[in-house]
C-alpha cells in the first residue's frame, strides 16, 4: 500500500501495480503544510479522494476518515463513511483506534462499507500521545495492541494498519489475526507494508519538511533533488535567454502571411503617426491648448 493524494500520484501508484492506494490524512502534512494530521476535514479529504479515484483503475482505494469525522457517534461515522463512497469514490474507509472504536467499525461494516483498522501510533491522537512516537513498548501496552487488533477483526475490519511498534509486537498481532496486517515502522513481520508517497520518493527534501520524514522510511528515489534541479535549470535558461530556443518555438506562419503581416504593421505605424500628428494639430487649435500654454 502507498498513499496518493491527487490524480498523478494515484496514476503512478496504480500503474506500479501496488495493491492498495490510500488517500491518507497525511495529506495534511505532505500536501497542505500542516504540522499534524488533525486539521484536515471531510471536504478536503473528499476533494483529494475524487482526484485519486480518477487516476486509479486497478488498485483498491481506501479513504482515511479525518479526525473528528467518526468518533462522536455511530450516526456521524455512518454519514461520513457514506460520503467517502458516494462522493469520494473510494472502495473502503480507514479509521484510527482499537477496542474503543470497534463499535464504529462494526456499524460501518454492517451498513455495507469495508473498513480498514489502524492501531499502534494513531497520529490523530497526537494530543494525548504527546508526539509521533513508537507505541506498545511495555509488555502490557503491547498486549493491549493485540487486543485492539483482535477487536477490530471481530468488528469486521478487512485489514489493519499497524504503525510504529516494535517488530515483535507487529508479529504477534499478525499471528493473532486472520485478516491481513499492513505495517509502517512496525518491522518485517506484517502481511503488507505501507509508506507515504512523498517520504518514499524523497519529495520532502526541503529543510522545512525534513522533520516529518520518519526514521523507518526508506527513500526509493530523490525526487526533491530532481525537482529542484529542474526548476533551477529553467530559471538559468530564461535568464540566459537560452530558453526557448528554436526547438521550443514551434509555431510558424506561411512566409507569404508573415510578409503581409509585416506590411500591415508598417501601414499601421504610418497611420498611427498620422493620427498622432492630427491629434496634436487639433489640440493646438483648442482652448485647452491655450490653457496648457498659460500654465
Ligand atoms: N510524511 C509523513 N509520513 C508518515 O509516515 C506519517 C506522516 N507524515 N504523518 C502521520 C504519521 C506520523 N508519522 C510519524 C512521524 C514521525 C515519526 C518519528 O520519527 N518519530 C520519532 C520520535 C519523535 C518524538 O519522540 O517526538 C522516532 O524516532 O520514532 C514516526 C511516525 C507517520 N505518519
Ligand atoms: C501512513 C498511513 C497508514 C496513514 O494513515 C496516512 O498516510 O495518513
Ligand atoms: Mg492516516
Tab-separated table of C-alpha atoms and ligand atoms in Angstrom:
chain	number	residue	atom	x	y	z
A	1	UNK	CA	0.000	0.000	0.000
A	2	UNK	CA	1.206	3.509	-0.819
A	3	UNK	CA	-0.539	6.825	-0.229
A	4	UNK	CA	-1.707	9.089	-3.047
A	5	UNK	CA	-3.459	12.413	-2.788
A	6	UNK	CA	-4.100	13.504	-6.350
A	7	UNK	CA	-4.505	12.294	-9.939
A	8	UNK	CA	-0.819	11.961	-10.922
A	9	UNK	CA	0.273	10.203	-7.722
A	10	UNK	CA	-2.683	7.802	-7.970
A	11	UNK	CA	-1.796	7.019	-11.600
A	12	UNK	CA	1.794	6.274	-10.555
A	13	UNK	CA	0.788	4.015	-7.655
A	14	UNK	CA	-1.814	2.209	-9.741
A	15	UNK	CA	0.478	1.701	-12.750
A	16	UNK	CA	3.263	0.417	-10.471
A	17	UNK	CA	0.956	-2.470	-9.620
A	18	UNK	CA	0.648	-1.578	-5.937
A	19	UNK	CA	-2.383	-3.332	-4.459
A	20	UNK	CA	-3.879	-0.542	-2.378
A	21	UNK	CA	-3.830	3.215	-2.772
A	22	UNK	CA	-4.526	5.058	0.481
A	23	UNK	CA	-5.771	8.612	0.293
A	24	UNK	CA	-4.315	9.311	3.748
A	25	UNK	CA	-4.984	12.166	6.115
A	26	UNK	CA	-1.185	12.565	5.973
A	27	UNK	CA	-2.232	14.813	3.058
A	28	UNK	CA	-2.483	17.458	5.787
A	29	UNK	CA	1.266	17.269	6.359
A	30	UNK	CA	2.811	16.411	2.997
A	31	UNK	CA	0.484	18.363	0.704
A	32	UNK	CA	-1.126	21.070	2.813
A	33	UNK	CA	1.823	22.011	5.029
A	34	UNK	CA	0.279	21.404	8.447
A	35	UNK	CA	2.398	20.052	11.328
A	36	UNK	CA	-0.088	17.277	12.181
A	37	UNK	CA	-2.901	15.342	10.504
A	38	UNK	CA	-5.516	16.909	12.773
A	39	UNK	CA	-6.709	19.953	10.777
A	40	UNK	CA	-7.782	18.212	7.565
A	41	UNK	CA	-11.596	17.939	7.207
A	42	UNK	CA	-14.174	15.927	5.238
A	43	UNK	CA	-14.389	18.394	2.339
A	44	UNK	CA	-10.622	18.395	1.878
A	45	UNK	CA	-10.402	14.588	2.108
A	46	UNK	CA	-13.189	14.145	-0.443
A	47	UNK	CA	-11.557	16.649	-2.797
A	48	UNK	CA	-8.374	14.545	-2.743
A	49	UNK	CA	-10.195	11.180	-2.886
A	50	UNK	CA	-12.056	12.220	-6.053
A	51	UNK	CA	-8.801	13.015	-7.825
A	52	UNK	CA	-7.247	9.750	-6.609
A	53	UNK	CA	-10.260	7.803	-7.889
A	54	UNK	CA	-9.901	9.368	-11.359
A	55	UNK	CA	-6.280	8.164	-11.500
A	56	UNK	CA	-6.871	4.658	-10.159
A	57	UNK	CA	-8.017	1.821	-12.420
A	58	UNK	CA	-6.868	-1.311	-10.662
A	59	UNK	CA	-5.790	-0.694	-7.052
A	60	UNK	CA	-8.195	-0.815	-4.122
A	61	UNK	CA	-8.851	2.759	-2.948
A	62	UNK	CA	-9.012	3.380	0.796
A	63	UNK	CA	-10.061	6.777	2.163
A	64	UNK	CA	-8.682	7.859	5.538
A	65	UNK	CA	-11.509	9.265	7.668
A	66	UNK	CA	-10.273	12.561	9.140
A	67	UNK	CA	-10.027	13.489	12.816
A	68	UNK	CA	-13.492	14.352	14.145
A	69	UNK	CA	-15.444	12.673	11.349
A	70	UNK	CA	-16.275	9.342	13.073
A	71	UNK	CA	-15.584	9.397	16.834
A	72	UNK	CA	-18.515	11.143	18.492
A	73	UNK	CA	-21.373	8.974	17.225
A	74	UNK	CA	-22.065	5.993	15.024
A	75	UNK	CA	-24.507	8.173	13.069
A	76	UNK	CA	-21.864	10.761	12.232
A	77	UNK	CA	-19.414	7.987	11.362
A	78	UNK	CA	-22.004	6.442	9.023
A	79	UNK	CA	-22.869	9.735	7.349
A	80	UNK	CA	-19.225	10.442	6.641
A	81	UNK	CA	-18.344	6.875	5.613
A	82	UNK	CA	-21.167	7.046	3.036
A	83	UNK	CA	-19.752	10.313	1.734
A	84	UNK	CA	-16.354	8.642	1.136
A	85	UNK	CA	-18.037	6.000	-1.020
A	86	UNK	CA	-20.661	8.131	-2.778
A	87	UNK	CA	-18.695	11.367	-3.269
A	88	UNK	CA	-15.051	10.300	-2.889
A	89	UNK	CA	-15.429	7.119	-4.995
A	90	UNK	CA	-13.306	5.118	-2.541
A	91	UNK	CA	-13.747	1.361	-2.114
A	92	UNK	CA	-13.280	1.390	1.654
A	93	UNK	CA	-12.547	3.694	4.583
A	94	UNK	CA	-9.912	3.597	7.318
A	95	UNK	CA	-10.373	4.752	10.892
A	96	UNK	CA	-7.862	5.011	13.724
A	97	UNK	CA	-8.217	3.243	17.082
A	98	UNK	CA	-8.708	-0.145	18.686
A	99	UNK	CA	-11.208	-1.562	21.158
A	100	UNK	CA	-12.664	1.894	21.782
A	101	UNK	CA	-13.583	2.242	18.103
A	102	UNK	CA	-14.671	-1.341	17.384
A	103	UNK	CA	-18.371	-0.457	17.691
A	104	UNK	CA	-17.925	2.180	14.966
A	105	UNK	CA	-16.161	-0.284	12.673
A	106	UNK	CA	-18.989	-2.755	13.242
A	107	UNK	CA	-21.643	-0.168	12.445
A	108	UNK	CA	-19.943	0.890	9.192
A	109	UNK	CA	-19.297	-2.683	8.033
A	110	UNK	CA	-22.877	-3.707	8.856
A	111	UNK	CA	-24.038	-0.887	6.606
A	112	UNK	CA	-22.032	-2.236	3.706
A	113	UNK	CA	-18.765	-0.324	3.760
A	114	UNK	CA	-15.430	-2.126	4.147
A	115	UNK	CA	-13.274	-0.753	6.961
A	116	UNK	CA	-9.513	-0.873	7.412
A	117	UNK	CA	-8.394	-0.530	11.050
A	118	UNK	CA	-5.326	1.309	12.330
A	119	UNK	CA	-3.577	0.576	15.644
A	120	UNK	CA	-0.296	1.469	17.357
A	121	UNK	CA	0.670	5.056	16.640
A	122	UNK	CA	-2.605	6.738	15.722
A	123	UNK	CA	-1.434	10.209	14.641
A	124	UNK	CA	-4.851	11.849	15.058
A	125	UNK	CA	-4.445	11.240	18.824
A	126	UNK	CA	-1.120	13.127	18.997
A	127	UNK	CA	-2.655	15.384	21.634
A	128	UNK	CA	-2.842	12.518	24.133
A	129	UNK	CA	0.114	10.503	22.793
A	130	UNK	CA	2.376	13.518	23.226
A	131	UNK	CA	4.156	13.130	19.875
A	132	UNK	CA	4.723	10.921	16.863
A	133	UNK	CA	6.492	8.149	18.753
A	134	UNK	CA	6.510	4.370	18.909
A	135	UNK	CA	3.706	2.606	20.803
A	136	UNK	CA	3.459	-0.753	22.583
A	137	UNK	CA	6.873	-0.681	24.206
A	138	UNK	CA	5.835	-2.220	27.514
A	139	UNK	CA	4.523	-5.766	27.900
A	140	UNK	CA	1.068	-4.650	28.993
A	141	UNK	CA	0.746	-1.966	26.322
A	142	UNK	CA	1.914	-4.418	23.645
A	143	UNK	CA	-0.719	-6.956	24.733
A	144	UNK	CA	-3.263	-4.139	24.616
A	145	UNK	CA	-2.424	-3.563	20.947
A	146	UNK	CA	-3.029	-7.244	20.169
A	147	UNK	CA	-6.418	-6.930	21.884
A	148	UNK	CA	-7.142	-3.771	19.894
A	149	UNK	CA	-6.406	-5.506	16.595
A	150	UNK	CA	-8.480	-8.558	17.581
A	151	UNK	CA	-11.412	-6.318	18.461
A	152	UNK	CA	-11.214	-4.671	15.026
A	153	UNK	CA	-11.175	-8.075	13.325
A	154	UNK	CA	-14.146	-9.145	15.430
A	155	UNK	CA	-15.961	-5.976	14.394
A	156	UNK	CA	-15.494	-6.881	10.739
A	157	UNK	CA	-12.421	-4.905	9.612
A	158	UNK	CA	-10.879	-6.394	6.452
A	159	UNK	CA	-7.282	-5.379	7.296
A	160	UNK	CA	-5.389	-3.477	9.977
A	161	UNK	CA	-2.587	-0.926	9.694
A	162	UNK	CA	-0.024	-1.366	12.458
A	163	UNK	CA	2.018	1.810	12.896
A	164	UNK	CA	5.257	2.438	14.803
A	165	UNK	CA	5.504	-0.533	17.124
A	166	UNK	CA	8.445	-2.866	17.867
A	167	UNK	CA	8.707	-5.684	15.308
A	168	UNK	CA	7.808	-8.495	17.771
A	169	UNK	CA	4.573	-6.689	18.646
A	170	UNK	CA	3.554	-6.368	14.984
A	171	UNK	CA	4.487	-10.019	14.524
A	172	UNK	CA	2.294	-11.063	17.442
A	173	UNK	CA	-0.616	-9.039	16.054
A	174	UNK	CA	-0.114	-10.617	12.615
A	175	UNK	CA	-0.061	-14.112	14.109
A	176	UNK	CA	-3.132	-13.436	16.220
A	177	UNK	CA	-5.222	-12.196	13.269
A	178	UNK	CA	-6.731	-13.896	10.265
A	179	UNK	CA	-7.141	-10.639	8.366
A	180	UNK	CA	-4.001	-9.060	6.864
A	181	UNK	CA	-1.822	-6.587	8.759
A	182	UNK	CA	-0.123	-3.719	6.930
A	183	UNK	CA	2.887	-2.331	8.757
A	184	UNK	CA	4.524	1.090	8.828
A	185	UNK	CA	7.517	1.395	11.127
A	186	UNK	CA	6.480	-1.989	12.513
A	187	UNK	CA	9.207	-4.304	11.228
A	188	UNK	CA	9.143	-7.046	8.600
A	189	UNK	CA	6.612	-9.492	10.026
A	190	UNK	CA	3.374	-7.925	8.824
A	191	UNK	CA	1.464	-9.165	5.759
A	192	UNK	CA	1.987	-5.927	3.849
A	193	UNK	CA	3.798	-2.616	4.158
A	194	UNK	CA	2.670	0.971	3.645
A	195	UNK	CA	4.689	4.154	3.132
A	196	UNK	CA	3.793	7.762	2.452
A	197	UNK	CA	4.352	8.649	-1.234
A	198	UNK	CA	6.313	11.845	-0.603
A	199	UNK	CA	8.546	10.175	2.006
A	200	UNK	CA	9.428	7.080	-0.038
A	201	UNK	CA	10.129	9.098	-3.188
A	202	UNK	CA	12.279	11.672	-1.405
A	203	UNK	CA	9.997	14.575	-2.203
A	204	UNK	CA	10.293	16.031	1.275
A	205	UNK	CA	13.936	17.086	0.961
A	206	UNK	CA	13.156	20.740	1.640
A	207	UNK	CA	14.563	21.600	5.103
A	208	UNK	CA	11.055	22.604	6.216
A	209	UNK	CA	9.782	19.077	5.544
A	210	UNK	CA	12.796	17.123	6.755
A	211	UNK	CA	11.374	16.862	10.295
A	212	UNK	CA	8.363	14.888	9.065
A	213	UNK	CA	10.246	12.058	7.354
A	214	UNK	CA	10.186	9.220	9.877
A	215	UNK	CA	13.281	7.130	10.574
A	216	UNK	CA	11.588	3.943	9.353
A	217	UNK	CA	11.061	5.318	5.870
A	218	UNK	CA	13.375	4.092	3.113
A	219	UNK	CA	13.740	6.542	0.256
A	220	UNK	CA	13.424	4.791	-3.076
A	221	UNK	CA	14.112	7.948	-5.072
A	222	UNK	CA	15.329	11.504	-4.538
A	223	UNK	CA	12.593	13.349	-6.400
A	224	UNK	CA	13.016	16.511	-4.333
A	225	UNK	CA	16.536	16.948	-5.748
A	226	UNK	CA	15.355	16.200	-9.278
A	227	UNK	CA	12.574	18.787	-8.951
A	228	UNK	CA	14.879	21.455	-7.534
A	229	UNK	CA	17.466	20.888	-10.284
A	230	UNK	CA	14.778	21.136	-12.956
A	231	UNK	CA	13.393	24.389	-11.597
A	232	UNK	CA	16.851	25.938	-11.202
A	233	UNK	CA	17.792	24.976	-14.769
A	234	UNK	CA	14.615	26.618	-16.116
A	235	UNK	CA	15.419	29.834	-14.243
A	236	UNK	CA	19.009	29.832	-15.550
A	237	UNK	CA	17.880	29.202	-19.136
A	238	UNK	CA	15.312	32.001	-19.063
A	239	UNK	CA	17.767	34.457	-17.541
A	240	UNK	CA	20.440	33.468	-20.073
A	241	UNK	CA	17.967	33.662	-22.964
A	242	UNK	CA	18.699	30.087	-23.994
A	243	UNK	CA	15.069	29.061	-23.460
A	244	UNK	CA	13.057	28.936	-25.599
A	245	UNK	CA	15.484	28.027	-28.368
A	246	UNK	CA	14.368	27.395	-31.976
A	247	UNK	CA	13.389	23.839	-30.985
A	248	UNK	CA	10.856	25.151	-28.462
A	249	UNK	CA	9.419	27.869	-30.707
A	250	UNK	CA	7.292	25.611	-32.877
A	251	UNK	CA	4.504	27.823	-34.201
A	252	UNK	CA	5.139	29.060	-37.761
A	253	UNK	CA	3.127	31.106	-40.232
A	254	UNK	CA	3.398	30.796	-44.024
A	255	UNK	CA	6.139	33.077	-45.392
A	256	UNK	CA	3.615	34.992	-47.515
A	257	UNK	CA	1.421	35.625	-44.463
A	258	UNK	CA	4.427	36.821	-42.495
A	259	UNK	CA	5.360	39.311	-45.242
A	260	UNK	CA	1.759	40.518	-45.448
A	261	UNK	CA	1.656	40.865	-41.657
A	262	UNK	CA	4.844	42.966	-41.684
A	263	UNK	CA	3.374	45.173	-44.401
A	264	UNK	CA	0.189	45.654	-42.342
A	265	UNK	CA	2.243	46.579	-39.303
A	266	UNK	CA	4.211	49.135	-41.311
A	267	UNK	CA	0.962	50.653	-42.630
A	268	UNK	CA	-0.489	50.809	-39.132
A	269	UNK	CA	2.628	52.513	-37.828
A	270	UNK	CA	2.327	55.175	-40.547
A	271	UNK	CA	-1.356	55.744	-39.879
A	272	UNK	CA	-0.728	55.890	-36.140
A	273	UNK	CA	1.869	58.607	-36.787
A	274	UNK	CA	-0.612	60.495	-38.959
A	275	UNK	CA	-3.319	60.196	-36.317
A	276	UNK	CA	-0.966	61.388	-33.587
A	277	UNK	CA	0.019	64.343	-35.777
A	278	UNK	CA	-3.630	65.258	-36.430
A	279	UNK	CA	-4.482	64.956	-32.753
A	280	UNK	CA	-1.627	67.297	-31.893
A	281	UNK	CA	-2.855	69.804	-34.517
A	282	UNK	CA	-6.401	69.639	-33.111
A	283	UNK	CA	-5.080	70.175	-29.606
A	284	UNK	CA	-3.082	73.235	-30.694
A	285	UNK	CA	-6.255	74.866	-32.024
A	286	UNK	CA	-8.325	74.105	-28.932
A	287	UNK	CA	-8.908	76.273	-25.835
A	288	UNK	CA	-7.415	73.504	-23.792
A	289	UNK	CA	-4.062	74.074	-25.512
A	290	UNK	CA	-4.258	77.791	-24.689
A	291	UNK	CA	-4.799	76.891	-21.041
A	292	UNK	CA	-1.926	74.412	-21.022
A	293	UNK	CA	0.298	77.127	-22.507
A	294	UNK	CA	-0.766	79.521	-19.715
A	295	UNK	CA	0.462	77.101	-17.122
B	1	LIG	N1	5.163	12.406	5.889
B	1	LIG	C1	4.586	11.601	6.779
B	1	LIG	N2	4.995	10.330	6.851
B	1	LIG	C2	4.448	9.476	7.759
B	1	LIG	O1	4.851	8.291	7.800
B	1	LIG	C3	3.439	9.956	8.607
B	1	LIG	C4	3.026	11.299	8.468
B	1	LIG	N3	3.623	12.104	7.558
B	1	LIG	N4	2.051	11.818	9.232
B	1	LIG	C5	1.259	10.939	10.040
B	1	LIG	C6	2.086	9.879	10.608
B	1	LIG	C7	3.117	10.386	11.620
B	1	LIG	N5	4.229	9.514	11.386
B	1	LIG	C8	5.432	9.547	12.054
B	1	LIG	C9	6.250	10.659	12.006
B	1	LIG	C10	7.458	10.684	12.668
B	1	LIG	C11	7.870	9.596	13.429
B	1	LIG	C12	9.181	9.650	14.135
B	1	LIG	O2	10.186	9.764	13.516
B	1	LIG	N6	9.173	9.580	15.477
B	1	LIG	C13	10.396	9.668	16.252
B	1	LIG	C14	10.113	10.143	17.654
B	1	LIG	C15	9.856	11.592	17.703
B	1	LIG	C16	9.422	12.043	19.076
B	1	LIG	O3	9.724	11.377	20.063
B	1	LIG	O4	8.773	13.077	19.148
B	1	LIG	C17	11.034	8.298	16.372
B	1	LIG	O5	12.249	8.267	16.451
B	1	LIG	O6	10.303	7.293	16.382
B	1	LIG	C18	7.047	8.475	13.493
B	1	LIG	C19	5.831	8.459	12.790
B	1	LIG	C20	3.880	8.507	10.439
B	1	LIG	N7	2.876	9.169	9.609
B	2	LIG	C1	0.625	6.245	6.972
B	2	LIG	C2	-0.775	5.800	6.696
B	2	LIG	C3	-1.108	4.498	7.328
B	2	LIG	C4	-1.786	6.845	7.032
B	2	LIG	O1	-2.643	6.707	7.860
B	2	LIG	C5	-1.731	8.113	6.294
B	2	LIG	O2	-0.961	8.245	5.329
B	2	LIG	O3	-2.480	9.039	6.654
B	3	LIG	MG1	-3.714	8.469	8.323
